[in-house]
mmCIF file of C-alpha atoms and ligand atoms in Angstrom:
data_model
loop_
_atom_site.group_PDB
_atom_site.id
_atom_site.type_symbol
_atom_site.label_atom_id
_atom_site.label_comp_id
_atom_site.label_asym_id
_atom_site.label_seq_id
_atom_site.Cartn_x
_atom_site.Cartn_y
_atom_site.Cartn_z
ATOM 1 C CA UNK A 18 0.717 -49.328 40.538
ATOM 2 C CA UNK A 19 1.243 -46.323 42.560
ATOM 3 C CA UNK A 20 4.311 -44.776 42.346
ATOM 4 C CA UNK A 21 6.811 -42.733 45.329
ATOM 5 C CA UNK A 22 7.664 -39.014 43.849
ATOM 6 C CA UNK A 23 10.598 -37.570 45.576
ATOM 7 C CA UNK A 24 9.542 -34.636 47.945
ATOM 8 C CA UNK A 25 11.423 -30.999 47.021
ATOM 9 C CA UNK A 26 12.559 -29.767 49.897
ATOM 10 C CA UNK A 27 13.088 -25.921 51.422
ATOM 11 C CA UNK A 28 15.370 -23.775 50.108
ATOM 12 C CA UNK A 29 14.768 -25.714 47.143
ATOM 13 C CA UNK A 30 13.580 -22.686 44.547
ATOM 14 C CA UNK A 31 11.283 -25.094 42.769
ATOM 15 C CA UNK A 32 9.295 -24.561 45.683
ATOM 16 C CA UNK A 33 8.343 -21.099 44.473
ATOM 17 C CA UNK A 34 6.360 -21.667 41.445
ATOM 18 C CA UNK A 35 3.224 -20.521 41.039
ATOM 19 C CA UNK A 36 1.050 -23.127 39.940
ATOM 20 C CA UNK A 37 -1.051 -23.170 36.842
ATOM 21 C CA UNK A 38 -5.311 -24.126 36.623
ATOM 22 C CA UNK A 39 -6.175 -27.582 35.919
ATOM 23 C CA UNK A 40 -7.871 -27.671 32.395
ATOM 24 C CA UNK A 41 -7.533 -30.969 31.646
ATOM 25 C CA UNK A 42 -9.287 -33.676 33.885
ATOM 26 C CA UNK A 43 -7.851 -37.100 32.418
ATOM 27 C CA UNK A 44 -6.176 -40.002 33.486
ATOM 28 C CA UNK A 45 -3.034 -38.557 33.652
ATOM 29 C CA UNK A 46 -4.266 -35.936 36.654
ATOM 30 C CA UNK A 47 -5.623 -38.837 38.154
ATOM 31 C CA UNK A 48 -2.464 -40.893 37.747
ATOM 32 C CA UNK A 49 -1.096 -37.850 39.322
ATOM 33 C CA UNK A 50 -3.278 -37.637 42.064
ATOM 34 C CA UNK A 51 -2.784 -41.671 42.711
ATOM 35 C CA UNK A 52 0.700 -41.137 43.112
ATOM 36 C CA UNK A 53 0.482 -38.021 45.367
ATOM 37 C CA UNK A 54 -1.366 -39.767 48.180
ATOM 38 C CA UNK A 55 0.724 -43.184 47.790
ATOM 39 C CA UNK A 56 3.926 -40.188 48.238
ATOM 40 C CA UNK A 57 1.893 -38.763 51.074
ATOM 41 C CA UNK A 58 1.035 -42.052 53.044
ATOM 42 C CA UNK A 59 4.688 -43.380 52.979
ATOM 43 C CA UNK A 60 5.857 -40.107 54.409
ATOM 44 C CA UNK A 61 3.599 -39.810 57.161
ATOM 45 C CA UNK A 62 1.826 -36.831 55.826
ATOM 46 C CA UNK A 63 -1.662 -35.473 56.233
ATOM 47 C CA UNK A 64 -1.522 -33.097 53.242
ATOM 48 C CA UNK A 65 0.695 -32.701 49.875
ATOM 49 C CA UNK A 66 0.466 -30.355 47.248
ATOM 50 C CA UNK A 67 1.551 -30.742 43.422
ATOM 51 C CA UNK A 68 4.089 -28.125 44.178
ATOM 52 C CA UNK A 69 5.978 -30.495 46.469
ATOM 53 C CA UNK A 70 6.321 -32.743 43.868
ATOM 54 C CA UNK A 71 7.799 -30.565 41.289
ATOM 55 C CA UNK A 72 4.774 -30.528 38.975
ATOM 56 C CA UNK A 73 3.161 -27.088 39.218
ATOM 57 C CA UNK A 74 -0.806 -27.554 38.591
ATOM 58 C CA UNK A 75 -3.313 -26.939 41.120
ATOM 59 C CA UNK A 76 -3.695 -30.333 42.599
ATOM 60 C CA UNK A 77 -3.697 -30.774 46.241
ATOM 61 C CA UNK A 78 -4.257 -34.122 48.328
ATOM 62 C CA UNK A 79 -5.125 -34.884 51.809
ATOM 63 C CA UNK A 80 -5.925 -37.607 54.524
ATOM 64 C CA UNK A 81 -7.002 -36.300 57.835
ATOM 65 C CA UNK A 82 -8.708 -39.514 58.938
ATOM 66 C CA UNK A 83 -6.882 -40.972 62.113
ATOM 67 C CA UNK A 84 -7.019 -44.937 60.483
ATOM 68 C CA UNK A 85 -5.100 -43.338 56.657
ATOM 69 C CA UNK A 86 -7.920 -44.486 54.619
ATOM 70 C CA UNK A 87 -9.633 -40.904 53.563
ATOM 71 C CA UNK A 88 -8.154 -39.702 50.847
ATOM 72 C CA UNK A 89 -9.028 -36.423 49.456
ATOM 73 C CA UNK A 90 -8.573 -34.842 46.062
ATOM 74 C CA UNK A 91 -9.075 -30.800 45.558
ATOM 75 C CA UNK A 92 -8.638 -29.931 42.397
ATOM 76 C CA UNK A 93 -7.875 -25.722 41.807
ATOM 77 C CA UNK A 94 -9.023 -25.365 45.023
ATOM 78 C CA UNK A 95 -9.561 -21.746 46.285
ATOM 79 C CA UNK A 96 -10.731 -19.910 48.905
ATOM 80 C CA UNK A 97 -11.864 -16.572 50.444
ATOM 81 C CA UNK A 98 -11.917 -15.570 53.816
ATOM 82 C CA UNK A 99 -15.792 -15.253 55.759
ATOM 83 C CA UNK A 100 -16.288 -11.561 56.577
ATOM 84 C CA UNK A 101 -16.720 -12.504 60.477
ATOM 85 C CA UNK A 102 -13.484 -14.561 61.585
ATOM 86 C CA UNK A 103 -11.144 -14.824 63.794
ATOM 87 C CA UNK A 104 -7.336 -16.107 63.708
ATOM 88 C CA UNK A 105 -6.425 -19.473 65.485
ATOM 89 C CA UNK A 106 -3.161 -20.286 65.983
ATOM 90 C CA UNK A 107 -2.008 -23.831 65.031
ATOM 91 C CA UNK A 108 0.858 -25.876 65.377
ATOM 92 C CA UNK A 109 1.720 -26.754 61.370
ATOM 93 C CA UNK A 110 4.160 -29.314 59.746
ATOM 94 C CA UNK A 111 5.814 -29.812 56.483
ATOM 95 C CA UNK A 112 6.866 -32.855 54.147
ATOM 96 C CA UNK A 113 8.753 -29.838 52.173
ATOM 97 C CA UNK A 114 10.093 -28.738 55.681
ATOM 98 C CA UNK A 115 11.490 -31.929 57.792
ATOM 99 C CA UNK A 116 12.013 -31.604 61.579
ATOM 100 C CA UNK A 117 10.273 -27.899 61.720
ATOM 101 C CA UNK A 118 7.491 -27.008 63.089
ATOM 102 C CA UNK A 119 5.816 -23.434 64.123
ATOM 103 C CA UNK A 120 2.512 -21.989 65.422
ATOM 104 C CA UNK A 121 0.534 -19.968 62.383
ATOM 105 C CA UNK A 122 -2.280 -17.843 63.161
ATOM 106 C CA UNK A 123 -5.079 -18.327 60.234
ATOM 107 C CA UNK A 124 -8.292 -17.739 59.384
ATOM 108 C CA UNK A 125 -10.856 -19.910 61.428
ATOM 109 C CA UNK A 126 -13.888 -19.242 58.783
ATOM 110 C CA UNK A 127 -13.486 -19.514 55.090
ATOM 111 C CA UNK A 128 -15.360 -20.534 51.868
ATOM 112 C CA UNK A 129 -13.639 -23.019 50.016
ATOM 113 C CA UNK A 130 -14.622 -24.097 46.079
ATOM 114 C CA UNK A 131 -12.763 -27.003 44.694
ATOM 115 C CA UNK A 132 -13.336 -29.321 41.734
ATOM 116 C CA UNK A 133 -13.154 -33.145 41.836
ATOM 117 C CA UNK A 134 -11.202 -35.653 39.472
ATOM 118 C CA UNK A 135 -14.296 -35.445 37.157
ATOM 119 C CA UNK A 136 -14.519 -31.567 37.228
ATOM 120 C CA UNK A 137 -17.363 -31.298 39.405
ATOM 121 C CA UNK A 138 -17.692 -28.143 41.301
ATOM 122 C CA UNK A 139 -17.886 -28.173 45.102
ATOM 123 C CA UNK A 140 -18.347 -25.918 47.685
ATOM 124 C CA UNK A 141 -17.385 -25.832 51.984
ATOM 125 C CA UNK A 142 -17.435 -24.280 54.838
ATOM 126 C CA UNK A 143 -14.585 -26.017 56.339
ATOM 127 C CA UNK A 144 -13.559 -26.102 60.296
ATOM 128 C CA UNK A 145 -10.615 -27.254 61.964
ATOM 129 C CA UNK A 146 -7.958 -29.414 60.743
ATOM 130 C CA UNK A 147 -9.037 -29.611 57.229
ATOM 131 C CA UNK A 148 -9.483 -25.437 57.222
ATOM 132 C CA UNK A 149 -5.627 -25.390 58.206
ATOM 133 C CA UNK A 150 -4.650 -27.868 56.067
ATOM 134 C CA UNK A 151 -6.133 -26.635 52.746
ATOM 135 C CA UNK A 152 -4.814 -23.073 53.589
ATOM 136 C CA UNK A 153 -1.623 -24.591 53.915
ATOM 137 C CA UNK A 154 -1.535 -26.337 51.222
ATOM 138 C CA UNK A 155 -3.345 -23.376 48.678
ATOM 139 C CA UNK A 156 -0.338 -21.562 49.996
ATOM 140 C CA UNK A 157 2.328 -24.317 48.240
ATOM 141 C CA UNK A 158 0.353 -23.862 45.034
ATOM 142 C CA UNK A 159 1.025 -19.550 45.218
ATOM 143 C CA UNK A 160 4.759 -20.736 46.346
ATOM 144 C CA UNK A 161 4.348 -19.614 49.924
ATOM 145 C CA UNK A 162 5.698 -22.061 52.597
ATOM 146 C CA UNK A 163 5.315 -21.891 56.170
ATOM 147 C CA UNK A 164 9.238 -20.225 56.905
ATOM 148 C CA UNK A 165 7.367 -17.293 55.030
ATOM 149 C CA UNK A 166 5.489 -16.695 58.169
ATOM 150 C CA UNK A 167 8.570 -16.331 60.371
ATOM 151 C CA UNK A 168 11.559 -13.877 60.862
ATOM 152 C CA UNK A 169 14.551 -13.951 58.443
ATOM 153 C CA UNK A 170 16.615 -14.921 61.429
ATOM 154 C CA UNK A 171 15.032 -17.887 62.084
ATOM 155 C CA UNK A 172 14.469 -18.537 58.413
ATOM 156 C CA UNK A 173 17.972 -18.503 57.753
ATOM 157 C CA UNK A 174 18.717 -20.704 60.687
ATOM 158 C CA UNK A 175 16.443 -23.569 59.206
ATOM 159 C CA UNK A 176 17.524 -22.868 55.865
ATOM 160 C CA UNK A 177 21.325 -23.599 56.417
ATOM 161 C CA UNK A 178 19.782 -26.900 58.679
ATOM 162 C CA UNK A 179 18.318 -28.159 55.796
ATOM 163 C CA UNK A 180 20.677 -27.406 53.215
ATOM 164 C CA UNK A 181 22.955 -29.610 55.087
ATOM 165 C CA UNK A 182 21.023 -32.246 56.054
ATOM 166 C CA UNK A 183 19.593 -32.529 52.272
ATOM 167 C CA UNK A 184 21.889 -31.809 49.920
ATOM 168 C CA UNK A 185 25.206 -33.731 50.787
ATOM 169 C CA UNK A 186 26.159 -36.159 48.817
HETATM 170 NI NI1 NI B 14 3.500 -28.211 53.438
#
């Protein structure tokens, strides 16, 4: 049985950690990576990281199918960006960032090398949504979140929003 992590959200500092290599590909990663997508599916998501879930390994999950039933597993995923690119602005979304969302110009072309439950190597070329998505998401496992790409000013503003909405009790 799949099981609902709670979701850190922004400012929470937790959200900062750098996360470490997968070394180990057992049953708890996959256990892990079970649980990630069941988190992501119930909160309407397209993409979580291990970050957002307060355990800081290089794990990142993903569904980008319109009918929620392909799930994706990147394992110390990591990427470099194709010599000839260009930046394309996208309109990007948070679990770890409720009710905010903000234009981010990224790479268009990028290699991507991932390994699989099993610790099989892969390698992409990805386009589009999932080229946006795993940047976003490689970002949450260096501690980088999407505010980082705005000013301080409007950083702050969404900052104090959340810090109200979140943590009264
Ligand atoms: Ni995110």
């Amino acid at each position: 049985m799949s099981k609902k992590l709670k979701i850190l959200i922004f400012p929470d500092p937790k959200l900062r950690t750098v996360a470490k290599k997968v070394e180990k590909f057992d049953k708890s990663l996959k256990k892990l990576s079970e649980d990630m997508l069941f988190t992501m599916y119930d909160a309407n998501g397209i993409g979580l990281a291990a970050t957002q879930v307060d355990r800081h390994i290089r794990l990142v999950v993903m569904d980008l199918s319109e009918d929620r039933n392909e799930p994706l597993v990147f394992v110390n995923p990591e990427y470099t960006v194709a010599e000839k690119h260009s930046l394309v602005d996208f309109e990007e979304g948070c679990l770890s960032i409720p009710g905010f969302n903000q234009n981010i110009a990224r790479p268009d072309k990028i290699d991507l090398t991932w390994q699989d439950l099993d610790g099989k190597k892969h390698n992409d070329a990805p386009e589009g949504l999932l080229n946006i998505c795993i940047q976003h998401e490689i970002d949450h496992l260096e501690g980088k979140l999407m505010v980082d790409y705005i000013s301080a000013l409007k950083r702050d503003r969404v900052r104090k929003r959340l810090l109200k909405e979140f943590n009264r009790k």
